[in-house]
Tab-separated table of C-alpha atoms and ligand atoms in Angstrom:
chain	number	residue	atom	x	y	z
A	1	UNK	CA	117.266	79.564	120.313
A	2	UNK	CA	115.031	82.248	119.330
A	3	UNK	CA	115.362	83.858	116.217
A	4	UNK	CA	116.500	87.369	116.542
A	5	UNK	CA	115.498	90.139	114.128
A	6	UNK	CA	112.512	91.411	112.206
A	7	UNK	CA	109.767	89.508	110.080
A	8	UNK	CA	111.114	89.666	106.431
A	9	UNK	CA	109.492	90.136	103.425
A	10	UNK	CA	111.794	89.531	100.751
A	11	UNK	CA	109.753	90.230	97.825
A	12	UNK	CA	108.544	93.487	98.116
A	13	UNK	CA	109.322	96.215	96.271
A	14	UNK	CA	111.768	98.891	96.881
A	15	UNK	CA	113.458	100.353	93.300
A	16	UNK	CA	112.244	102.224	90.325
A	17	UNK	CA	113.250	99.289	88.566
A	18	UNK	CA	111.175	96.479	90.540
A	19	UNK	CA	108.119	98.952	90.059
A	20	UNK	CA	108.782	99.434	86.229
A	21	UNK	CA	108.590	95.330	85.680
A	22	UNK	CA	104.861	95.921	86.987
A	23	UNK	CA	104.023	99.857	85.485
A	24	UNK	CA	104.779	101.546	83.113
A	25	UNK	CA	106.657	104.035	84.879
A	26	UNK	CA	108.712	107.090	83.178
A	27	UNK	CA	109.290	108.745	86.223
A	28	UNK	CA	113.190	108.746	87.135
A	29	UNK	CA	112.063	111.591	89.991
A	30	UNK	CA	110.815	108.133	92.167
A	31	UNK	CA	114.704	107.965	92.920
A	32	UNK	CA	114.793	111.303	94.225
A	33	UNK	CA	112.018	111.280	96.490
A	34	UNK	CA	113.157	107.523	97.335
A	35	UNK	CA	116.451	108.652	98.484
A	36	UNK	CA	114.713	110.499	101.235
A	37	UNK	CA	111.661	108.898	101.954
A	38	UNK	CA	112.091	104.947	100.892
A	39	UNK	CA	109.926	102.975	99.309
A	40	UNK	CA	108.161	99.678	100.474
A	41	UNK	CA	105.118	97.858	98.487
A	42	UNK	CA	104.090	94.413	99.457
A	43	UNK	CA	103.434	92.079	96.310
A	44	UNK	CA	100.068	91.682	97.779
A	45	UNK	CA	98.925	95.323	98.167
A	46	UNK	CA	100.733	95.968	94.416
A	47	UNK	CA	97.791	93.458	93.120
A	48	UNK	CA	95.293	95.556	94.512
A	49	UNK	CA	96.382	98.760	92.618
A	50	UNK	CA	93.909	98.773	89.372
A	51	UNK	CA	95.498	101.381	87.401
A	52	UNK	CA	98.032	104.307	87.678
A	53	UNK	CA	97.187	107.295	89.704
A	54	UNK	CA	94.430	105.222	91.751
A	55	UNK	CA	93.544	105.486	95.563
A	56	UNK	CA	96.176	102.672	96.283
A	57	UNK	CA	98.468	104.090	94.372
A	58	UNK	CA	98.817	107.385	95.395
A	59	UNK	CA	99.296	105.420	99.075
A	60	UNK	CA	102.026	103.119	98.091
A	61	UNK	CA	103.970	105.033	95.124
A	62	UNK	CA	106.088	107.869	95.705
A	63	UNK	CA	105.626	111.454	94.569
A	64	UNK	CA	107.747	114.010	93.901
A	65	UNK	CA	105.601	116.519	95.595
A	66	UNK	CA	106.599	114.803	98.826
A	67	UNK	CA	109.563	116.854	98.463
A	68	UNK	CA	108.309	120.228	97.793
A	69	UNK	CA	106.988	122.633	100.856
A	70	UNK	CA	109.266	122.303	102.982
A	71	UNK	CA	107.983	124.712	105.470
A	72	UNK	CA	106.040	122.177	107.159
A	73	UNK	CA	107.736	120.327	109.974
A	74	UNK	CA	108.825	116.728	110.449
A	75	UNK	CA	107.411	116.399	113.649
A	76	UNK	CA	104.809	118.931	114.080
A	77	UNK	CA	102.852	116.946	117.062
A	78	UNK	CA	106.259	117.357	119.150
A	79	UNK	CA	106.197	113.285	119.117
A	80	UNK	CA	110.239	113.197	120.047
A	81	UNK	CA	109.888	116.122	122.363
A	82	UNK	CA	107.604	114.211	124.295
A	83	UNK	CA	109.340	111.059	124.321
A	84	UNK	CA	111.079	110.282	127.356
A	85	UNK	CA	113.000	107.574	126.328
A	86	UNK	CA	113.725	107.318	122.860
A	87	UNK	CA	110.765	105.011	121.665
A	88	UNK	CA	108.234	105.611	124.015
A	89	UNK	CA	106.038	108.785	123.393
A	90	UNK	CA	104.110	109.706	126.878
A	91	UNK	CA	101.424	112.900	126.580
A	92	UNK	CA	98.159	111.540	127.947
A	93	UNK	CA	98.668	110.883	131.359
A	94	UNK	CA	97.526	107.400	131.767
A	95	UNK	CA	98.930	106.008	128.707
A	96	UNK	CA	102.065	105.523	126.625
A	97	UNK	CA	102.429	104.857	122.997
A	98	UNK	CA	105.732	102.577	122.318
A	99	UNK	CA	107.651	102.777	119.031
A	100	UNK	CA	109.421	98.806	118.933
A	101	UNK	CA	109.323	99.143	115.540
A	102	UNK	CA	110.687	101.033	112.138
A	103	UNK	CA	110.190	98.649	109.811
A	104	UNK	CA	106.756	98.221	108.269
A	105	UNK	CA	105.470	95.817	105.571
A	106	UNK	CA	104.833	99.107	103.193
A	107	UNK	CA	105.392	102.434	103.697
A	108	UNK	CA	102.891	104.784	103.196
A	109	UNK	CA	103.701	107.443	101.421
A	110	UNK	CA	101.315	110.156	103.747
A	111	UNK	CA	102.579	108.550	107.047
A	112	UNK	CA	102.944	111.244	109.813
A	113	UNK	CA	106.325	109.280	110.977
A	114	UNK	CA	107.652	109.702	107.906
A	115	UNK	CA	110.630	110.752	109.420
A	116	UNK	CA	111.331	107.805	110.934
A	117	UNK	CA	109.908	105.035	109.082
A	118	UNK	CA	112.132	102.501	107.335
A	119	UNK	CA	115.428	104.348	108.401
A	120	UNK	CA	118.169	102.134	110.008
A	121	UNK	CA	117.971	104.083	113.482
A	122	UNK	CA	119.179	102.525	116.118
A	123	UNK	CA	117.154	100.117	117.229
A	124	UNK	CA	118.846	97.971	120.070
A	125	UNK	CA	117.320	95.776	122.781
A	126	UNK	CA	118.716	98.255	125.223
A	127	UNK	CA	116.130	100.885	123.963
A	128	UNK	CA	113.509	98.592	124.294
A	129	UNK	CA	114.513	97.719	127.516
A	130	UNK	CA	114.324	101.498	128.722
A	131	UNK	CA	111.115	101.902	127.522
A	132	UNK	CA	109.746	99.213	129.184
A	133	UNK	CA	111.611	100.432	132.517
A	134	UNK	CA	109.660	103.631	132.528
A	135	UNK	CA	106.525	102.031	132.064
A	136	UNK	CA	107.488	100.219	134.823
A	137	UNK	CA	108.265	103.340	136.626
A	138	UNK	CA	105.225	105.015	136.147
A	139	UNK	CA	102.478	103.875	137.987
A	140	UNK	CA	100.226	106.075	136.161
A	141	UNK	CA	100.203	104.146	132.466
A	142	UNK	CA	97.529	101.430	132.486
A	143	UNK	CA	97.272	101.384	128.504
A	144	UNK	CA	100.235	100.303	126.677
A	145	UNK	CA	100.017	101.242	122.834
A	146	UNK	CA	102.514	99.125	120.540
A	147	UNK	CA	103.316	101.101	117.294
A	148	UNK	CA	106.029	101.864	115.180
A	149	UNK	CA	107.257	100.849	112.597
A	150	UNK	CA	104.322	97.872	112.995
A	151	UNK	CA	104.726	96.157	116.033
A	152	UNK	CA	103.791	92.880	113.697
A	153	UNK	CA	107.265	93.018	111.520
A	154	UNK	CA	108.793	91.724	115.126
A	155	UNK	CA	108.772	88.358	114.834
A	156	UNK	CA	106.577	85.944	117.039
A	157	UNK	CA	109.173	85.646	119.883
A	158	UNK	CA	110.485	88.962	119.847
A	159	UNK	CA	106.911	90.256	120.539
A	160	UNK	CA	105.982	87.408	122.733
A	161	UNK	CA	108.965	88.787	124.809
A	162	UNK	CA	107.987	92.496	124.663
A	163	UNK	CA	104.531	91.703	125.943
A	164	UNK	CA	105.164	89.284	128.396
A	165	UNK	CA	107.370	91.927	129.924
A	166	UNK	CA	104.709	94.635	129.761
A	167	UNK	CA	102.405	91.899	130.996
A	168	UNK	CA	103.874	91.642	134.194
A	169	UNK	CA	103.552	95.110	135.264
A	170	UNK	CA	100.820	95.672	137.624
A	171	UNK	CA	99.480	98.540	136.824
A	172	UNK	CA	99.007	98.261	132.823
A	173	UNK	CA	95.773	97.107	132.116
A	174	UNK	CA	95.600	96.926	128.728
A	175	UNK	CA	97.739	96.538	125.534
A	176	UNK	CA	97.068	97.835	122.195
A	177	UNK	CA	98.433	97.031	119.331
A	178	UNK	CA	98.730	99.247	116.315
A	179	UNK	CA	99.575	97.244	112.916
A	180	UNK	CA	98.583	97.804	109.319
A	181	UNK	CA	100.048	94.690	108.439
A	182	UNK	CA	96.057	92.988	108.340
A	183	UNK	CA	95.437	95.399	105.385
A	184	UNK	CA	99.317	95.158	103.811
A	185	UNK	CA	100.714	91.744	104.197
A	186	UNK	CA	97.464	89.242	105.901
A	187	UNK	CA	99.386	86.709	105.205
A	188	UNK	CA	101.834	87.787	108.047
A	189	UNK	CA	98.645	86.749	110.435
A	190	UNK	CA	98.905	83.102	111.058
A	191	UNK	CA	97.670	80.814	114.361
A	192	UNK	CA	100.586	81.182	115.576
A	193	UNK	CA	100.880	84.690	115.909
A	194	UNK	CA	97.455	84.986	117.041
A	195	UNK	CA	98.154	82.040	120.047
A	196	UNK	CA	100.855	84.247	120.959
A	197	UNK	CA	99.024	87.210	121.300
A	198	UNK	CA	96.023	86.095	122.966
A	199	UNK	CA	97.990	85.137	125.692
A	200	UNK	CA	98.199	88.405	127.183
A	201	UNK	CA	94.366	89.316	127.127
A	202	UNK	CA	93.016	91.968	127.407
A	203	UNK	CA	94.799	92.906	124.378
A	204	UNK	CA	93.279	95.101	121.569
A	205	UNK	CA	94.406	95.516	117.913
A	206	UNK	CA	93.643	98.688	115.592
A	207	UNK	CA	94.628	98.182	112.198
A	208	UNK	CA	94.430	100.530	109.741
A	209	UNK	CA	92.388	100.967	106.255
A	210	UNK	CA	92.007	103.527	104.086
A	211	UNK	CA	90.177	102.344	100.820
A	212	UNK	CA	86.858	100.080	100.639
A	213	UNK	CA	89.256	98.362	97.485
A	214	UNK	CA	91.824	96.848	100.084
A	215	UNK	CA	89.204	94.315	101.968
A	216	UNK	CA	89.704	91.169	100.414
A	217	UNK	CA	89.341	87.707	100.906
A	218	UNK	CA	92.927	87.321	102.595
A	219	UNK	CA	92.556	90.514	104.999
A	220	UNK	CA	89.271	89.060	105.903
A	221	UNK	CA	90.789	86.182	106.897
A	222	UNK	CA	93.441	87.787	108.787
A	223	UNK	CA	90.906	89.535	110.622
A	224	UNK	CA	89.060	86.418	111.488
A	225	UNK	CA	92.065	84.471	112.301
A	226	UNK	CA	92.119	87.461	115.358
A	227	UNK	CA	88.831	88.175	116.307
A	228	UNK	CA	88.304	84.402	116.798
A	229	UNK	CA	91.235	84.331	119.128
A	230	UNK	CA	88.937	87.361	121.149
A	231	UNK	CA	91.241	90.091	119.945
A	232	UNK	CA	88.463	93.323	119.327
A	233	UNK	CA	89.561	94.694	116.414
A	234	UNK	CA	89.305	98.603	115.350
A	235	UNK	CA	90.206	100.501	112.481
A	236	UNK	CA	92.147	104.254	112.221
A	237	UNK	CA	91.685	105.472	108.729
A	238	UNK	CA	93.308	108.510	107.656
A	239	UNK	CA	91.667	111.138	105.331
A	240	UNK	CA	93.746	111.443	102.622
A	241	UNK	CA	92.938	114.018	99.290
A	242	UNK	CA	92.419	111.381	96.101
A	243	UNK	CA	91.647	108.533	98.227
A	244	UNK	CA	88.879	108.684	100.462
A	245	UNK	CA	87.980	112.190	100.702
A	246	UNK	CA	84.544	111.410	99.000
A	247	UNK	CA	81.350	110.629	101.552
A	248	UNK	CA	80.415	107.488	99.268
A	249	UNK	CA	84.033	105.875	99.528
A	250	UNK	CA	83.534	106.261	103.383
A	251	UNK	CA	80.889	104.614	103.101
A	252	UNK	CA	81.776	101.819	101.680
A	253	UNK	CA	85.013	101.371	103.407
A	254	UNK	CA	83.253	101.748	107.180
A	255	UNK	CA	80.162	99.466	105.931
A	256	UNK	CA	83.259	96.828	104.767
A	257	UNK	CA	85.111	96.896	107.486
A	258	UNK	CA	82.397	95.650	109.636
A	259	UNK	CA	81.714	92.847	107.434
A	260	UNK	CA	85.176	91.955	108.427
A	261	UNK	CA	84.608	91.979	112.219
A	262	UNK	CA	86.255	95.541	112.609
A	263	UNK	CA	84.925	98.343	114.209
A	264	UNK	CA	86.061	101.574	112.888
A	265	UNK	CA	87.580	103.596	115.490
A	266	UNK	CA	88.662	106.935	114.312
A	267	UNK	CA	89.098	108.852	111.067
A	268	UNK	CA	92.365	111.118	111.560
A	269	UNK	CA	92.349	114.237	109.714
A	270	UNK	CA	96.067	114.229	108.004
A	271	UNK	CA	98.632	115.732	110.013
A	272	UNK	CA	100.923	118.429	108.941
A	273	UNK	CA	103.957	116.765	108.559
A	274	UNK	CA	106.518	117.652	105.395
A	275	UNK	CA	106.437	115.399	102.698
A	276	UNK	CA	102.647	114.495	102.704
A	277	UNK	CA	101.056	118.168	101.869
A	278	UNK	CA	99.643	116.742	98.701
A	279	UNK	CA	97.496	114.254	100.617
A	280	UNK	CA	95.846	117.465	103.097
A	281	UNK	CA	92.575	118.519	102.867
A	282	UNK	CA	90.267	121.190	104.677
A	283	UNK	CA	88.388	120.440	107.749
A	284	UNK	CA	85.176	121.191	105.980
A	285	UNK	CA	85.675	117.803	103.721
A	286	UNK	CA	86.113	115.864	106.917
A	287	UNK	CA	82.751	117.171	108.743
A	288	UNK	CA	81.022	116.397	105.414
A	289	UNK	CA	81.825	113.172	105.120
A	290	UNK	CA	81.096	112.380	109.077
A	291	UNK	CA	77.358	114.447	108.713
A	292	UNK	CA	76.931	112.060	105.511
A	293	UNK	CA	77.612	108.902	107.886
A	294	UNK	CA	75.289	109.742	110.565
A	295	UNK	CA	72.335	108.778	109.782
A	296	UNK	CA	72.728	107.160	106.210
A	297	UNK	CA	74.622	103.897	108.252
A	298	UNK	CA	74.932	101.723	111.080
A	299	UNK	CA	76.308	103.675	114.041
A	300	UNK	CA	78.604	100.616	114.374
A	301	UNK	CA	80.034	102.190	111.330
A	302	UNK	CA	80.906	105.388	112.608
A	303	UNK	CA	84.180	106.559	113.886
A	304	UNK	CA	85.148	109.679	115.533
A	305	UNK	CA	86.784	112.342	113.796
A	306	UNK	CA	89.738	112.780	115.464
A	307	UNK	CA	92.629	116.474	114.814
A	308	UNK	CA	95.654	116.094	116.349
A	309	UNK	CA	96.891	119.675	117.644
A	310	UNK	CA	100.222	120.494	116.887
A	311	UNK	CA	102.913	120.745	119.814
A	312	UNK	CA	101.605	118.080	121.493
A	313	UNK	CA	98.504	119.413	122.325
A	314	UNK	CA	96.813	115.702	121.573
A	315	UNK	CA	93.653	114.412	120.125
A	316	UNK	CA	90.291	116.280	119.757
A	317	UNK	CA	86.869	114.975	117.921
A	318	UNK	CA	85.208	117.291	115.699
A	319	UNK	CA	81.595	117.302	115.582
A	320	UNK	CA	79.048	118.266	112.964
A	321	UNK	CA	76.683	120.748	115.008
A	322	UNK	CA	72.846	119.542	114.866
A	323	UNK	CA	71.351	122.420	116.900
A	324	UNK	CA	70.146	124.950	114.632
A	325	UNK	CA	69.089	127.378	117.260
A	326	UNK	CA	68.484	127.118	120.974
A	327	UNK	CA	66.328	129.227	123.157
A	328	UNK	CA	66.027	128.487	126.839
A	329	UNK	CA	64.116	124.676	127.252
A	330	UNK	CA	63.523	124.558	123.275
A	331	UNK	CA	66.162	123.839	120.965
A	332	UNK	CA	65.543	123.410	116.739
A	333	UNK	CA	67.582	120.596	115.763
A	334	UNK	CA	68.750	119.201	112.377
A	335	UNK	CA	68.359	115.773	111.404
A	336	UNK	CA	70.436	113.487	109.319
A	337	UNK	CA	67.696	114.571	106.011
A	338	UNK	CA	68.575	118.921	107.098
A	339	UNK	CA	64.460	118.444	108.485
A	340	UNK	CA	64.268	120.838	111.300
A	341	UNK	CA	62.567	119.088	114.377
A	342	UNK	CA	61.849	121.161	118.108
A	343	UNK	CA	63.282	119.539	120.893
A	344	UNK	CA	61.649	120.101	124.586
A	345	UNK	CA	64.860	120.464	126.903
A	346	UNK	CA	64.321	119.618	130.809
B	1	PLP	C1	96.819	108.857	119.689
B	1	PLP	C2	97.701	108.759	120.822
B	1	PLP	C3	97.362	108.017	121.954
B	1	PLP	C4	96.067	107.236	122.069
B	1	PLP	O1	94.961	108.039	121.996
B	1	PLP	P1	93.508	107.415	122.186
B	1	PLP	O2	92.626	108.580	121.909
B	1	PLP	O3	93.422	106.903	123.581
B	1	PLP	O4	93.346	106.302	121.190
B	1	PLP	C5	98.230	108.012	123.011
B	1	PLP	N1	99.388	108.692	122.978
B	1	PLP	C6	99.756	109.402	121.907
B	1	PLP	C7	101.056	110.117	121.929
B	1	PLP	C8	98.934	109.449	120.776
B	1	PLP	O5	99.323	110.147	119.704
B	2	SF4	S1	102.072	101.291	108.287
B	2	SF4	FE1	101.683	103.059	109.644
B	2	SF4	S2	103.686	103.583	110.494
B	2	SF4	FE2	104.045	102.290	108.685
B	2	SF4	S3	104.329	103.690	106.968
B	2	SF4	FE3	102.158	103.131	107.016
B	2	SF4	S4	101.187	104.750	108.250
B	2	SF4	FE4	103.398	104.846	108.659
């Protein structure tokens, strides 16, 4: 028999009251802005939250702004427009990104999918089953990205199943999967899961941290538990106002994360997606913190700097611009220090 259903973890927390037996909380609003948007903590990323108002809190505890300003849309990247089935979203032409998930360990209170995260939709086999059948249809796709919802809620056999499915299609070449569980709940990643996903190599995992204060000993772990089963392992951090919009936290997260085998992919700039206003910043911030990296780290350490366009326009890096002035063959360029250097073109 194989054991149906998600991974479960009981103990997390998910009422006003369960939060007020660990802060002290006066804020009855959290039931509003619950009601809409739930709540999710994992006992394990609550222990990491040092005091009230803090850069893990703000992730993890609702707000009540998350209800004001309305005006911006739920889906502003056109994510269900674009899905031909309904958990498979297809814009790039040569790969998909699959939604067999709702469910996540926590929910984050900025998440872009906000509007489907930890609701009861629908989520039979059938749908999975159509998904797969257009990949399967589409000789195109040759990268397969698993999201959600985390892909790693499913239990071991459920996403054995899903993979070995996808595995068998010719023309995918590669899997990813997208979990935040590594950061949330490590001690979801056992051997087990691990044996099950290395059987369907080449297979690539980006997780997903946002603060240099959530590497600990047990993510590390988790991470090593998967890079020693060959998984590569990337990271796609969001910038997010009162967490990590600050050059030096950057810093520190990216130079972490590659103590714990995991190379940091991208830094999104936050969507505009209703409900997470309170967590956007300007562009400006963004390119300062990526001209601060350059330079003053490892390039290992350096992601790109990734917009999403609305309407399904897709992903573009932004750039910090190093050429001061250009003239013909000779160009002034900036270094990493503002010194101005000449630079003989061909
Ligand atoms: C981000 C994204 C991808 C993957 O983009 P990469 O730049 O290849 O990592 C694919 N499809 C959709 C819909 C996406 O939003
Ligand atoms: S883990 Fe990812 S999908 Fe889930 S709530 Fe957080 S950001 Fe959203």
């Amino acid at each position: 028999m194989m054991p149906k259903g998600p991974y479960i973890n009981h103990n997390s927390i998910t009422s006003r009251i369960q939060l007020a037996e660990h802060f002290s909380i006066d804020e009855n609003h959290i039931d509003r802005v619950i009601e809409k948007y739930p709540m999710k903590i994992t006992p394990h990323y609550l222990s990491l939250i040092k005091k009230h108002g803090d850069g893990l809190w703000k992730q993890a505890v609702p707000d009540i702004r998350e209800l004001e300003n309305s005006s911006l849309k739920d889906d502003p990247l056109y994510e269900e427009l674009q899905s031909p089935t309904p958990n498979l979203i297809h814009r790039y032409p040569d790969r998909v990104v699959f939604l067999v998930s709702n469910q996540c360990a926590m929910y984050c209170r900025y998440c872009m999918r906000k509007r489907r995260i930890g609701r009861h939709l629908p989520q039979h086999e059938s749908s999975i089953e159509k998904g797969i059948a257009y990949i399967r249809d589409h000789q195109q796709i040759r990268d397969v990205i698993l999201s959600g919802g985390d892909p790693l809620m499913l239990n071991d056999n459920t996403l054995d199943n899903i993979l070995k499915q996808i595995k068998k299609i010719q023309h995918v070449e590669i899997i990813r999967i997208h979990s935040r569980i590594p950061c949330v709940l490590p001690q979801r990643i056992t051997d087990d899961l691990a044996e099950t996903i290395r059987k369907y190599h080449p297979i690539y995992l980006n997780t997903h941290f946002n603060h240099p204060d959530e590497i600990t000993p047990e993510s590390q772990r988790a991470c090593s538990i998967l890079a020693d089963v060959g998984i590569p392992l990337g990271c796609q951090t969001v910038l997010l106002k009162g967490v990590n919009d600050s050059p030096h936290i950057m810093k520190e997260l990216m130079r972490k994360l590659v103590q714990i085998r995991v190379k940091p992919y991208y830094i999104h700039h936050p969507d505009p997606v209703q409900g997470t206003h309170h967590f956007r910043v300007p562009i400006q911030t963004g390119l300062k913190i990526l001209e601060y990296l350059q330079g003053n780290i490892s390039g290992l350490c350096i992601p790109r700097y990734m917009i999403d366009l609305p309407k399904g326009g897709g992903k573009v890096p932004l750039q910090c611009n190093y050429i001061d002035q250009s003239n013909h063959d000779r160009h002034i360029v900036r270094n990493y220090r503002g010194e101005l250097f000449e630079y003989p073109d061909a």
